[in-house]
C-alpha positions as a LaTeX table, in Angstrom:
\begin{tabular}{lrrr}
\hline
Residue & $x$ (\AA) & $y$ (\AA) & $z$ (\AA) \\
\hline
Unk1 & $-9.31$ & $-18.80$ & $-28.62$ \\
Unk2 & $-7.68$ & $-15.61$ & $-28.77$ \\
Unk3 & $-4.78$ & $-15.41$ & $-26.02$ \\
Unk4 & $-4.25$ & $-11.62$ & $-26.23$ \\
Unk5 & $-7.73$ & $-10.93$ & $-24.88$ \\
Unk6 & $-7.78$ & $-13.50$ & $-22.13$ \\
Unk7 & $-4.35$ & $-11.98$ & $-20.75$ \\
Unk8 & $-5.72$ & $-8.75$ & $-21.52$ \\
Unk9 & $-9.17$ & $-9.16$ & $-19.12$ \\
Unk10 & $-6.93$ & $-11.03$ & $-16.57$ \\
Unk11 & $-4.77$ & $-8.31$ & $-16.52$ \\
Unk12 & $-8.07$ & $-5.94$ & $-16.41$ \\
Unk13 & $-9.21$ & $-7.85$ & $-13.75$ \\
Unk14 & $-6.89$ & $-8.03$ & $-10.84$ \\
Unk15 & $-5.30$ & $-4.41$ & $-11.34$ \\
Unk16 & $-8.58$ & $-3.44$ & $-10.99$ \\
Unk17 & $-8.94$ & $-5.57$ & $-7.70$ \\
Unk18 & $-5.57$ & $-4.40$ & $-6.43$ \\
Unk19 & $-6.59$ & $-0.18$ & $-7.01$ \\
Unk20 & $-10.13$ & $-1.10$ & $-5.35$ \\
Unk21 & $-8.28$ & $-2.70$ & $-2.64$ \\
Unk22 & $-5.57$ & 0.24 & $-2.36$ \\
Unk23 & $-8.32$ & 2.56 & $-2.22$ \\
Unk24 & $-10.33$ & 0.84 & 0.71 \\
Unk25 & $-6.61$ & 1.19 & 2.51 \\
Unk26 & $-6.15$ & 4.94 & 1.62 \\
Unk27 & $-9.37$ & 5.23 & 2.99 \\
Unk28 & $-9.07$ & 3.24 & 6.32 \\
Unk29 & $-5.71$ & 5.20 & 6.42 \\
Unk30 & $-7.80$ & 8.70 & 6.15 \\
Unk31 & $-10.58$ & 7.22 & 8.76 \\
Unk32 & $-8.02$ & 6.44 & 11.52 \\
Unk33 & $-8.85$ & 3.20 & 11.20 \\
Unk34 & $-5.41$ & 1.05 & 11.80 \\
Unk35 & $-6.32$ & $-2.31$ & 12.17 \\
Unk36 & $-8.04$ & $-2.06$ & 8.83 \\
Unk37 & $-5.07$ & $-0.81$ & 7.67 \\
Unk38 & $-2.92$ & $-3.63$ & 9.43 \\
Unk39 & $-5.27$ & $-6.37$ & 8.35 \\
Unk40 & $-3.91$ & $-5.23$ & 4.74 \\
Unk41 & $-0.67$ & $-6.72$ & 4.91 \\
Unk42 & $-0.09$ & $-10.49$ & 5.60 \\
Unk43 & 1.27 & $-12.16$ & 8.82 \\
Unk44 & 4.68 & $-11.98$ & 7.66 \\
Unk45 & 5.17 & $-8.58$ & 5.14 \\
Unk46 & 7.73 & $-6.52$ & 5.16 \\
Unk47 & 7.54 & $-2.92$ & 5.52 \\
Unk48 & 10.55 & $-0.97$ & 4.85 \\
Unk49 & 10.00 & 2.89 & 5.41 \\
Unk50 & 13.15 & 4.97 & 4.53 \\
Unk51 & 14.42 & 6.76 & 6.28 \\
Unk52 & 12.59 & 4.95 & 9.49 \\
Unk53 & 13.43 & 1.65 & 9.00 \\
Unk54 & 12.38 & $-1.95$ & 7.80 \\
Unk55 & 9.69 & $-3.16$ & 10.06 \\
Unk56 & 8.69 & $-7.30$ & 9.57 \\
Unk57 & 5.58 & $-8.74$ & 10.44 \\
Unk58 & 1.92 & $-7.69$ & 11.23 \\
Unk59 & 2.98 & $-6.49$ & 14.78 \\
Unk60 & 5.98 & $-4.63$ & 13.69 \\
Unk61 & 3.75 & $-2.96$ & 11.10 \\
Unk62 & 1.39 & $-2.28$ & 13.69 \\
Unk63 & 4.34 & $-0.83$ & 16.21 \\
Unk64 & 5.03 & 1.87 & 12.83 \\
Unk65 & 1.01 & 2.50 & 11.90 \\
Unk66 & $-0.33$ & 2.68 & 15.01 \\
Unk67 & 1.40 & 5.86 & 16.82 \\
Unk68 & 2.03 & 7.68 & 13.34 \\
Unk69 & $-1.86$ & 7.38 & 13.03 \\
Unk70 & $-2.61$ & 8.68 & 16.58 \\
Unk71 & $-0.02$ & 11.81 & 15.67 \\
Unk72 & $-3.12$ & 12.87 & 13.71 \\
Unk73 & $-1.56$ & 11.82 & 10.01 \\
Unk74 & $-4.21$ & 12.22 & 7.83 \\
Unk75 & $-5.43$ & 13.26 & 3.99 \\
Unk76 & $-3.41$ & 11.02 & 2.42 \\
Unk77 & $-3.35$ & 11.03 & $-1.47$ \\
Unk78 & $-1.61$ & 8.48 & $-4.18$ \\
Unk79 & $-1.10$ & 9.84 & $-7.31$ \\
Unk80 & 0.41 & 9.03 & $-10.16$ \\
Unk81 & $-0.46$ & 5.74 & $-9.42$ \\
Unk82 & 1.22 & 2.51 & $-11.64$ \\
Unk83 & 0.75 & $-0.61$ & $-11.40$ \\
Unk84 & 2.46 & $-3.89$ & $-13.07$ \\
Unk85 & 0.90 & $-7.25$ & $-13.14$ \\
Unk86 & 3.47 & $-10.00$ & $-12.25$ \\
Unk87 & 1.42 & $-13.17$ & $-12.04$ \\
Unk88 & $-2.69$ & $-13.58$ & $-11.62$ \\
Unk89 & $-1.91$ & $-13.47$ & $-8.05$ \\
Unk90 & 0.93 & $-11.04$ & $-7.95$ \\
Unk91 & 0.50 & $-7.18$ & $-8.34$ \\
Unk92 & 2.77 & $-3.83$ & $-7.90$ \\
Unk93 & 2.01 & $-0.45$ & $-7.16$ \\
Unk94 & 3.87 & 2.18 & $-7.49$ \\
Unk95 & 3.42 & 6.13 & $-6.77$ \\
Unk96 & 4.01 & 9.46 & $-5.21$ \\
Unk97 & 1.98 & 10.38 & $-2.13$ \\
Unk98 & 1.44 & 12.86 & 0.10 \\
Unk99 & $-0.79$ & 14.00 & 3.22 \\
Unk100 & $-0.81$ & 16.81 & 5.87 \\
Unk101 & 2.58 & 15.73 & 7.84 \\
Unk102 & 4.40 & 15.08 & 4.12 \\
Unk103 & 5.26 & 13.54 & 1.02 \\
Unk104 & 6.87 & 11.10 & $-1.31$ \\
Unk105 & 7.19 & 7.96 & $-3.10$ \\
Unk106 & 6.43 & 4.42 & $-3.07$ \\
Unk107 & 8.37 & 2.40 & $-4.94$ \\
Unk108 & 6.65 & $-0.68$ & $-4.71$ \\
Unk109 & 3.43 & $-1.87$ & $-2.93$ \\
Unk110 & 3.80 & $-6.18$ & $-3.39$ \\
Unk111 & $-0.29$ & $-7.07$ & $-3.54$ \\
Unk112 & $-0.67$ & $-10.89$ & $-3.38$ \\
Unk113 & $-3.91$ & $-12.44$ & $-3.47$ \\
Unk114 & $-4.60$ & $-15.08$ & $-0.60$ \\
Unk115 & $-6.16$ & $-18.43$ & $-0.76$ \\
Unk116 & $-9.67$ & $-16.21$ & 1.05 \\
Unk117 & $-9.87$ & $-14.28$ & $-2.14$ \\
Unk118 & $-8.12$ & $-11.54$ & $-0.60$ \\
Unk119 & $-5.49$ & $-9.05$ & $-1.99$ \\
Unk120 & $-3.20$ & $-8.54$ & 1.13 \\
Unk121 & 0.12 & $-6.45$ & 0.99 \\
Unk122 & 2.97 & $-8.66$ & 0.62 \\
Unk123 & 5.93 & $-6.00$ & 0.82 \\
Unk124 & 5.30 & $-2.19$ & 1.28 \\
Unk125 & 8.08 & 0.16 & 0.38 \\
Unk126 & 7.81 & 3.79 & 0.28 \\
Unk127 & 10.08 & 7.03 & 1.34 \\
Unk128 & 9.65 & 10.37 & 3.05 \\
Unk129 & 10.95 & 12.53 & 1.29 \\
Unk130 & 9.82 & 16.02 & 3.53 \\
Unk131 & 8.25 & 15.71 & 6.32 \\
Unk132 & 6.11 & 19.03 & 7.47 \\
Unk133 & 5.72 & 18.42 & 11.56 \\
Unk134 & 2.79 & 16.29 & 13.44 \\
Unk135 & $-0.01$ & 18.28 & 12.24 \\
Unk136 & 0.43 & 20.99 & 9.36 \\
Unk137 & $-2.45$ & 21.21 & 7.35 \\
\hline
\end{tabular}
């Protein structure tokens, strides 16, 4: 059996789970939708959001979405989207981003896939690197 092509399909597969699965989240994000967004991450993920802080567990990531949503954050974008396979359950994102109230990087989304199938956010780290006000366009 020919091992390069097995990793190669496994690999195949679950990056392309983790971008469909990123997608659905930018697009929850862009739908004001935050406990689709929340429901992303698992019970205990860390979030750490420079400069704002390193926010732990669902709630806490929930305390950060939640108002920033309501502000009327919106159009967000990923692009130049990466993303490195660490185990069949483990993958990382990486990327810059931007939307109406700013932009900037992630440096690593942590995607683990749960015992429900699921891919859930393990650890979310991204910066602000210019922020533009509440609601510039």
């Amino acid at each position: 059996m020919n091992t390069e092509i097995q990793t190669g399909g496994f690999e195949q597969r679950v990056m392309a789970a983790v971008l469909e699965t990123s997608v659905a989240w930018v697009r929850s994000f862009n739908d004001g939708d935050t406990d689709a967004c929340v429901r992303a991450y698992t019970p205990g993920a860390v979030m750490e959001a420079k400069p704002m802080g390193r926010f732990e567990g669902r709630q806490a990531i929930d305390d950060f979405w939640r108002p920033f949503m309501a502000s009327g954050a919106t159009d967000l974008v990923y692009r130049d989207v990466k993303l490195h396979v660490v185990d069949a359950k483990t993958v990382e994102l990486s990327a810059s981003w931007s939307m109406n109230v700013g932009h900037g990087i992630i440096t690593c989304e942590r995607w683990v896939e749960e015992a429900d199938g699921a891919w859930r956010l393990l650890y979310d780290a991204f910066e602000i690197q210019e922020q533009y006000g509440a609601t510039k366009s």
